[in-house]
Coordinates of C-alpha atoms in Angstrom, one line a residue:
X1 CA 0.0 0.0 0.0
X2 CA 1.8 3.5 -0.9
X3 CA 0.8 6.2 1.7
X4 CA 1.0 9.3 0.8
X5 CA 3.8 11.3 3.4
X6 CA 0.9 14.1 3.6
X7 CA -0.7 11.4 5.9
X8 CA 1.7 10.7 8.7
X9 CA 4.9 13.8 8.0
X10 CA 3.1 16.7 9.5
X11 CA 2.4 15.0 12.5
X12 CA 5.1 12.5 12.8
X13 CA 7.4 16.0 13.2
X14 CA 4.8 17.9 15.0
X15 CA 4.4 15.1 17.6
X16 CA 8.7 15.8 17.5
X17 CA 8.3 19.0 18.3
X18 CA 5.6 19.0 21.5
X19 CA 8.2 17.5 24.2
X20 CA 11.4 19.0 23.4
X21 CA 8.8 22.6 23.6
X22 CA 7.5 21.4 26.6
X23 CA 10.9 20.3 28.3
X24 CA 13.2 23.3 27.0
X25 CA 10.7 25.9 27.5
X26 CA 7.1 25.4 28.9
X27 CA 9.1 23.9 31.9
X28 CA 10.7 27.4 32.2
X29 CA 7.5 29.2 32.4
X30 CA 5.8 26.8 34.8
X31 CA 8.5 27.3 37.4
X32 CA 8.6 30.6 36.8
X33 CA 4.9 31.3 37.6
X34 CA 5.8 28.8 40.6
X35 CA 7.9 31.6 42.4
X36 CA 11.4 29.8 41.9
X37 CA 14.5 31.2 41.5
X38 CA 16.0 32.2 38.0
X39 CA 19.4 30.8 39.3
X40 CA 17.5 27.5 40.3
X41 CA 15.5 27.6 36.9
X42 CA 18.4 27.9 34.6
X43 CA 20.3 25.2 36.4
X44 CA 17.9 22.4 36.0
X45 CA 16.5 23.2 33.2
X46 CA 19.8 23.7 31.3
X47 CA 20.5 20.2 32.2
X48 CA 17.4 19.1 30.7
X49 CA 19.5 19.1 27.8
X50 CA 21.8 16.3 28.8
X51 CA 19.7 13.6 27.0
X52 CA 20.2 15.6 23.4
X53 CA 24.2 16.3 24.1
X54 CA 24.3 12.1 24.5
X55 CA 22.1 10.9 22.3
X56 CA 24.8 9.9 19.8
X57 CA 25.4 7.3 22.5
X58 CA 22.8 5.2 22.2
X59 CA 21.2 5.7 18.6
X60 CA 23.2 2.9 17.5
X61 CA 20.3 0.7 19.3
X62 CA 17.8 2.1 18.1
X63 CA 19.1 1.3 14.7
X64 CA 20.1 -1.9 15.8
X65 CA 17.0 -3.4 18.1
X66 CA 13.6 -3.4 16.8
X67 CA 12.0 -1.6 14.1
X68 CA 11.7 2.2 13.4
X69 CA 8.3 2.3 13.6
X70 CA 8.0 0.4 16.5
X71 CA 10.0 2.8 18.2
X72 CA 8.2 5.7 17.2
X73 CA 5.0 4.7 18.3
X74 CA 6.2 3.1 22.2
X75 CA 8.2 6.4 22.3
X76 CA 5.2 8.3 21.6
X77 CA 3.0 6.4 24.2
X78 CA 5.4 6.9 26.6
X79 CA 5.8 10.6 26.4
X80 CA 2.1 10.8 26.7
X81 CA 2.3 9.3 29.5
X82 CA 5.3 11.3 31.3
X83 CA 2.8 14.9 30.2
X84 CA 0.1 13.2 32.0
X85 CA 2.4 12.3 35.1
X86 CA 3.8 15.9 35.3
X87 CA 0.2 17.1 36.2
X88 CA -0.3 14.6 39.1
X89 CA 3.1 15.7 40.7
X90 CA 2.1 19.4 40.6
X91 CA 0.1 19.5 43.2
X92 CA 1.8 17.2 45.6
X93 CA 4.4 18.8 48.3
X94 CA 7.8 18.0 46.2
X95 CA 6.2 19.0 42.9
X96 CA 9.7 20.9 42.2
X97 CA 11.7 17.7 42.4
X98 CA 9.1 15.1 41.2
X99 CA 7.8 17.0 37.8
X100 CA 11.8 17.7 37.2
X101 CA 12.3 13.9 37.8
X102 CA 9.9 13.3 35.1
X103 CA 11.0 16.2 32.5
X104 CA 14.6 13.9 32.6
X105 CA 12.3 10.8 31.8
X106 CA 10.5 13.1 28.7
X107 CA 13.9 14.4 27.6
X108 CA 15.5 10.6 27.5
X109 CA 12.3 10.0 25.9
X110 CA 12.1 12.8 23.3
X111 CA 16.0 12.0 22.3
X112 CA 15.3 8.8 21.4
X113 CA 12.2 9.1 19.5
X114 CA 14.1 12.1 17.6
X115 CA 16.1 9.2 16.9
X116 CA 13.8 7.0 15.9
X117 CA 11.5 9.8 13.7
X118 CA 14.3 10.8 11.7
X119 CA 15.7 7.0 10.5
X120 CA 12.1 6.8 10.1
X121 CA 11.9 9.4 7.4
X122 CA 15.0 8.5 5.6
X123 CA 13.3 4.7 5.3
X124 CA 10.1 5.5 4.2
X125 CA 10.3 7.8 1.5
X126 CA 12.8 8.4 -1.8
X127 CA 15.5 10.8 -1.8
X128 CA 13.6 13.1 -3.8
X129 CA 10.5 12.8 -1.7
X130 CA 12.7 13.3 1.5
X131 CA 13.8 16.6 -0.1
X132 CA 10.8 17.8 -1.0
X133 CA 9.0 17.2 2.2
X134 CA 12.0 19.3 4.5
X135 CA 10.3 22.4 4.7
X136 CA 7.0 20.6 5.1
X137 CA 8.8 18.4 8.4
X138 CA 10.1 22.2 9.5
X139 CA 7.1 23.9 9.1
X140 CA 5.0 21.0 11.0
X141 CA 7.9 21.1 13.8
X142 CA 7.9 24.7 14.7
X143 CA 4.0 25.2 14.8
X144 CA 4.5 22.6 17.7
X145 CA 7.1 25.3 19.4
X146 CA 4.0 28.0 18.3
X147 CA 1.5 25.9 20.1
X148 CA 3.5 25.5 23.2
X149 CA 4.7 28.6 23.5
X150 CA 2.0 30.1 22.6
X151 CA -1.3 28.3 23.1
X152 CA -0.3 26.2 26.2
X153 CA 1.1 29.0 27.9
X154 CA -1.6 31.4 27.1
X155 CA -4.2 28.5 28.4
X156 CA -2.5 28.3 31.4
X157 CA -2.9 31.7 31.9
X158 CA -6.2 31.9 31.2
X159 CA -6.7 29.0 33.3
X160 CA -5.0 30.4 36.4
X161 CA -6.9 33.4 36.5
X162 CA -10.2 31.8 36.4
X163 CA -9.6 29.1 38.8
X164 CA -7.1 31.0 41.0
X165 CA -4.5 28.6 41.1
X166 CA -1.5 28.2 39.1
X167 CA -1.0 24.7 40.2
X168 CA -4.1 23.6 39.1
X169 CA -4.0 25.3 35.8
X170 CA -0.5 23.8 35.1
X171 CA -2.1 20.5 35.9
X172 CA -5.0 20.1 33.7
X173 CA -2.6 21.8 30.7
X174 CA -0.2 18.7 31.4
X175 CA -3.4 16.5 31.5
X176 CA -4.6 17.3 28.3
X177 CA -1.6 17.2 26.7
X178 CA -0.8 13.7 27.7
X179 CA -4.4 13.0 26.3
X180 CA -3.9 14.6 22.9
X181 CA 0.1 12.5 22.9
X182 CA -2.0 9.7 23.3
X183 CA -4.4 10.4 20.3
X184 CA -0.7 11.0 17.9
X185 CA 0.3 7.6 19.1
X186 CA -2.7 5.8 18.0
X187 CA -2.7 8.1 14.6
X188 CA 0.6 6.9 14.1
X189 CA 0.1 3.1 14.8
X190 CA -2.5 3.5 11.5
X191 CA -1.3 6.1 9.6
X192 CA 2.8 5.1 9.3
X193 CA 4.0 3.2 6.7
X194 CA 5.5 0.0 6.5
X195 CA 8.5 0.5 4.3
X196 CA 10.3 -2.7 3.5
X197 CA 14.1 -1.4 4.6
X198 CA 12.9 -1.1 8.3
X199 CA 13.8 -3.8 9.8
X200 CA 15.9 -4.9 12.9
X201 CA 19.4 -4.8 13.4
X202 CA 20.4 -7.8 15.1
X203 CA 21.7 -10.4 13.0
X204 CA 22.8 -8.3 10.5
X205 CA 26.5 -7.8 12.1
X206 CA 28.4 -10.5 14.4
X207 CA 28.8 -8.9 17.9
X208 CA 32.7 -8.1 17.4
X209 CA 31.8 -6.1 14.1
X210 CA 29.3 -4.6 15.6
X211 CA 31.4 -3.0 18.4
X212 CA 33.9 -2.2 15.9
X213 CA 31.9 -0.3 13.5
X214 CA 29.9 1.6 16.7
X215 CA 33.9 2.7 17.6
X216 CA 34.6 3.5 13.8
X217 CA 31.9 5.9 13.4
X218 CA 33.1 8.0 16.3
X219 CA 36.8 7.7 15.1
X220 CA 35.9 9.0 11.8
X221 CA 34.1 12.0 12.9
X222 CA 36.9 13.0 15.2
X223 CA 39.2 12.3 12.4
X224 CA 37.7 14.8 9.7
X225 CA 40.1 17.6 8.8
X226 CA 39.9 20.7 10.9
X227 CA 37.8 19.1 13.8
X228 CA 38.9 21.5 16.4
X229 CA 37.1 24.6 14.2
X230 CA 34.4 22.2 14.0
X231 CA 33.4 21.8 17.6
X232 CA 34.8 25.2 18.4
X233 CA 31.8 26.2 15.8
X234 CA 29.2 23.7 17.1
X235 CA 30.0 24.4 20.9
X236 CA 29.9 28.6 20.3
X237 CA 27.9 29.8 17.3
X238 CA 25.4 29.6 19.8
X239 CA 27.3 31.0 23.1
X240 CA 24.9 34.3 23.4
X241 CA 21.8 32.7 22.8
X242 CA 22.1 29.6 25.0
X243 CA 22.4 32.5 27.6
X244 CA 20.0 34.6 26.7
X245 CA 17.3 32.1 26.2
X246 CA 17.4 30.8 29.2
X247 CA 16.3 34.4 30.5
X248 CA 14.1 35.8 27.9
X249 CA 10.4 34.4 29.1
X250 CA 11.7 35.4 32.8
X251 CA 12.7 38.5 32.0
X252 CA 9.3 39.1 30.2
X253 CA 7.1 37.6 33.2
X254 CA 9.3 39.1 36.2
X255 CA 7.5 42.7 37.8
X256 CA 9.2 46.5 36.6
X257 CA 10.5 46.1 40.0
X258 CA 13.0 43.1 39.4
X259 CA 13.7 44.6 36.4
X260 CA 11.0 43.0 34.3
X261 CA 8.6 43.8 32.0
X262 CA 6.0 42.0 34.2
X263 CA 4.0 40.9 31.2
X264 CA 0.8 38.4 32.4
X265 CA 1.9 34.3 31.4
X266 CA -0.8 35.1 28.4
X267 CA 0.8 38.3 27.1
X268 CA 4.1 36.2 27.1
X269 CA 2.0 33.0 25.0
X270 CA 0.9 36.2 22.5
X271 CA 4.1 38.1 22.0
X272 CA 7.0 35.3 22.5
X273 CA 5.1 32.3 21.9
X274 CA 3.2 33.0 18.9
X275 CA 3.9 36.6 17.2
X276 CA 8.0 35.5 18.3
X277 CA 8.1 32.3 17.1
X278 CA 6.2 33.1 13.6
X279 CA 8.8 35.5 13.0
X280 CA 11.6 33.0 13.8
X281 CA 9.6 30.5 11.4
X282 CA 9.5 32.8 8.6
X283 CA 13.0 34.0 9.3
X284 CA 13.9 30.2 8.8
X285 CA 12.2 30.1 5.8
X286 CA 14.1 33.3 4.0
X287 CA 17.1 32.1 5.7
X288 CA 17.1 28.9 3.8
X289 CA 15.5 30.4 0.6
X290 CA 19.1 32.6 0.5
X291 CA 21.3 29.9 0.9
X292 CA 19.6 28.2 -1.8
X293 CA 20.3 30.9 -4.2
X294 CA 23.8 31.6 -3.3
X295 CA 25.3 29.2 -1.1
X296 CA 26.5 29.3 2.6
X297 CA 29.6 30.8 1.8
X298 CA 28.3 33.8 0.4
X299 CA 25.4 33.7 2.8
X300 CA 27.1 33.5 6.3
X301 CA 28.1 36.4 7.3
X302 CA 24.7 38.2 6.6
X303 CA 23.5 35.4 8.3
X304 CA 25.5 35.9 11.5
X305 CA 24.9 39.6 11.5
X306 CA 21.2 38.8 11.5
X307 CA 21.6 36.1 14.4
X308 CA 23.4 38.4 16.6
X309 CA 22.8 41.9 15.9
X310 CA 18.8 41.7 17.1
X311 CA 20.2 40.4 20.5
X312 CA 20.4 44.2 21.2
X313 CA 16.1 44.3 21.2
X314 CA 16.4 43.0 24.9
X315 CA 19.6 45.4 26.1
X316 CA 16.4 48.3 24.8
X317 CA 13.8 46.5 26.3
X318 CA 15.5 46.0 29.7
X319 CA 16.3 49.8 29.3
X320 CA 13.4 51.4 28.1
X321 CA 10.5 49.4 29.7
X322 CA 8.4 50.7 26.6
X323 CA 4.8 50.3 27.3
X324 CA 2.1 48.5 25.3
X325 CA 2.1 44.7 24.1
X326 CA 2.2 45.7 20.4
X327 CA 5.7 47.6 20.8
X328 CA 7.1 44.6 22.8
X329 CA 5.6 42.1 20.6
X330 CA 7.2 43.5 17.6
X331 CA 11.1 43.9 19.1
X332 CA 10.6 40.4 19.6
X333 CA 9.3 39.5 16.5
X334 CA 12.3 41.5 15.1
X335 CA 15.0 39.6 17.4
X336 CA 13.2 36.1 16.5
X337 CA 13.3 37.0 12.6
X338 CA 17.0 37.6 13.2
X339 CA 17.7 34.5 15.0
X340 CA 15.2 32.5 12.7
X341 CA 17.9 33.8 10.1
X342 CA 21.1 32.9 11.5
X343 CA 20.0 29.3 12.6
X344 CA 20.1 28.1 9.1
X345 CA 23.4 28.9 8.4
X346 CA 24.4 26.5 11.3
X347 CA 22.0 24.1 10.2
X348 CA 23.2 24.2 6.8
X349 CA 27.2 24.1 8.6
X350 CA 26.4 20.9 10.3
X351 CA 24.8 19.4 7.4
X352 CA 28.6 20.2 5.8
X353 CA 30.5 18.8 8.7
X354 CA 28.5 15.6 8.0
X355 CA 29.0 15.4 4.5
X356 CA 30.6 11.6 4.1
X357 CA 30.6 8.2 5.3
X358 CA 28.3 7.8 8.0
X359 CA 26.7 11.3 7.3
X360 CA 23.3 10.5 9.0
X361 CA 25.4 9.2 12.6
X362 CA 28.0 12.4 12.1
X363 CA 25.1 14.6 11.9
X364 CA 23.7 13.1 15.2
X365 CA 27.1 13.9 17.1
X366 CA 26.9 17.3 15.5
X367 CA 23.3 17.3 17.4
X368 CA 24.5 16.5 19.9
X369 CA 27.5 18.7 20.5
X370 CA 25.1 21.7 19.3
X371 CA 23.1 20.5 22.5
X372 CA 26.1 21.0 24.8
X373 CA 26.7 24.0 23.4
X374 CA 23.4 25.4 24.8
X375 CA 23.3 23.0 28.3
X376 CA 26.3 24.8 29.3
X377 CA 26.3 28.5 29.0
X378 CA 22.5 28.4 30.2
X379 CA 23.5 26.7 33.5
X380 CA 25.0 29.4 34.7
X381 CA 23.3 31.8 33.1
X382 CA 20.5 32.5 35.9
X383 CA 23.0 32.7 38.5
X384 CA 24.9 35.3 36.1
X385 CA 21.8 37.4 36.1
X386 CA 20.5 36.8 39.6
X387 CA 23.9 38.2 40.7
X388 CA 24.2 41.4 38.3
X389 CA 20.5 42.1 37.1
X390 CA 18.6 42.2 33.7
X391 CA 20.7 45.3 31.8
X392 CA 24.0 43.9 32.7
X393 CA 23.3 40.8 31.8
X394 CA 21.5 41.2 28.3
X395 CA 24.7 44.0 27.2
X396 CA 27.1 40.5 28.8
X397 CA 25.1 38.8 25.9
X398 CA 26.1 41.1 23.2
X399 CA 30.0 40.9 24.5
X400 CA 29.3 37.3 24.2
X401 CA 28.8 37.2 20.4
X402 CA 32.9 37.3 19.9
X403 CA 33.6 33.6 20.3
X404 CA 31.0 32.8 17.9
X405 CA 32.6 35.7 15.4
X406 CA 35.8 34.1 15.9
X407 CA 34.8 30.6 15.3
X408 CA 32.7 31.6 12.1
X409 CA 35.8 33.1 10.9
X410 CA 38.1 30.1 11.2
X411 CA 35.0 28.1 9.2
X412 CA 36.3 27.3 5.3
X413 CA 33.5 26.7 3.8
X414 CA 33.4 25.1 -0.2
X415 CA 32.4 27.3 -2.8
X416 CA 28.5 27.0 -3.8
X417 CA 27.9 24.6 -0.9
X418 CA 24.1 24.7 -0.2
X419 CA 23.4 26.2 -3.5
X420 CA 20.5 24.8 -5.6
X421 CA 22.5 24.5 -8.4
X422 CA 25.5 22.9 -7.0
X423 CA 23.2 20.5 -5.4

């Protein structure tokens, strides 16, 4: 039976998108509106990002054991169930440390089935097909971000003011989510194909081969020429941003006098959440669109300018306190346009670094070491700005962009790499 991808892309990469949201950023806001810490927030959450900085580790079972679709579909079940389980351990007296206890389980979780969705994809369809359907697998993955950010947050703000508690907003948000992960599981269970090449690994290899080639494909990515630019790049396009992320929706819900904007949790869903994240969508969009016509080389350094230049909108915003959601909605929108930009140029860099044997494993260590790169400066991030307050710490972020200038820099990228033509 040939199913059309229309059937099961969109949602195979939305359903992608929902935890990694929900870990990396609805888990900010929740404890947030919980009255904890920024320093404690940033810490905890930053480490959230462990499971994507090893993933590299373990995808070699997932190809190995079991099919991909199997996979996918457990995966899927069991992160409806951890979304369910993070709205009974919200109301209980260690909801801090049992809902974090379960983000780790979603983020092990999420990883793998990243895992799992993407081997998926390259199974199922053609090389043309696959082509054709990556701005269709983008598109479906970042209206997931929209919806978190946006919808779920803006419901749980609606939510809290109508029942009075925050708690038990957050709970029946995390209750109906786990439903509606449910739902996408059983949608999946009919709606994937059944593509012939997915099938398990074991017997395929003896056990000594199998060790050996596991080794091999870590020795050849460390091997490629220039690896130290390489990570330097992976680990520190992103220096600024892994600090200022962590920061942005707090900076946004904390009051004038913390040096906020004190914006409602819905007024955040509207302006970063939605009108922020459409930007950043279309942003992707143009950015990719550009590289097609005239390569990364050519492209970059507009790219780079765009990524880091519109980190200045929250130095302004942290200065001015300018009054109105349409004004602050639209700095953001700017800032997430920028950064919507820049990302495809690293993207479309780790796509380069991955070029070769064993692209689709080198590109999962290059996943994985882009994962670091943000788990690390966001750690200490909160601390950072706890300690020296919001306008120190977003014109720190603009100092922070020279590493990532330096490391660009050092990058020697091929002539007409990315173009359409020299494709």
């Amino acid at each position: 039976m040939n199913t059309s991808p229309w059937r099961w892309v969109p949602s195979l990469y939305f359903a992608q998108g929902i935890p990694y949201v929900v870990v990396m950023t609805l888990s900010v806001i929740l404890y947030k509106n919980l009255g904890f810490s920024n320093t404690d927030i940033a810490l905890y959450t930053s480490w959230l990002y462990l499971p994507w900085v090893i993933k590299p580790l373990w995808s070699p079972l997932v190809e190995l054991f079991g099919r991909k679709r199997q996979w996918v579909a457990v995966l899927q079940f069991v992160l409806g169930a951890a979304l369910a389980s993070v709205a009974l351990t919200l109301p209980g007296p260690q909801a801090f440390k049992m809902s974090l206890a379960v983000f780790w389980l979603m983020a092990f979780a999420s990883a793998s089935h990243d895992i799992a969705a993407d081997g998926f994809y390259l199974l199922a369809l053609p090389q043309k097909t696959q082509a054709a359907f990556v701005g269709v697998r983008s598109t479906a993955y970042r209206l997931a971000n929209i919806g978190g950010q946006g919808g779920l947050v803006w419901l749980a703000g609606t939510l809290a003011e109508r029942t009075g508690s925050v708690v038990t907003a957050w709970s029946w948000v995390f209750g109906v989510l786990g439903g509606g992960f449910a739902l996408l599981a059983l949608w999946h269970l009919w709606a994937l194909p059944r593509p012939v090449a997915d099938v398990p690994g074991p017997g395929r290899h003896a056990a000594g081969s199998l060790v050996q080639d596991f080794i091999g494909v870590f020795a050849r990515f460390f091997a490629k020429p220039r690896i130290a630019v390489i990570l330097g790049f992976l680990l520190l396009y992103r220096f600024p941003e892994a600090q200022l992320l962590k920061l942005a929706t707090p900076f946004l819900l904390d009051p004038p006098s913390e040096g906020g904007l004190g914006l409602t949790t819905q007024q955040v869903g509207i302006a970063y959440g939605t009108v922020g994240l459409t930007a950043l969508t279309l942003g992707g969009l143009l950015g990719g669109w550009i590289i097609s016509r005239v390569g990364l080389k050519r492209a970059l350094w507009p790219l780079v300018a765009a990524m880091h230049v519109p980190n200045v909108v929250f130095l302004v915003l942290a200065l001015v306190h300018p009054p109105g959601l349409v004004v602050v909605s639209s700095l953001l929108a700017l800032e997430q346009f920028g950064y919507g930009l820049g990302f495809t140029a690293y993207l479309m860099a780790m796509i380069w670094f991955a070029e070769g044997q064993d692209k689709t494993a080198h590109y999962a260590i290059c996943t994985g070491f882009m994962a670091l790169g943000m788990m690390l400066p966001g750690m200490w991030s909160g601390a950072l700005q706890d300690a020296i307050g919001y306008v120190p710490f977003f014109a720190w972020v603009l100092v922070a962009t020279i590493p990532s200038l330096v490391m660009t820099a050092l990058l020697c990228i091929p002539e007409g790499f990315g173009r359409e033509e020299a494709t």
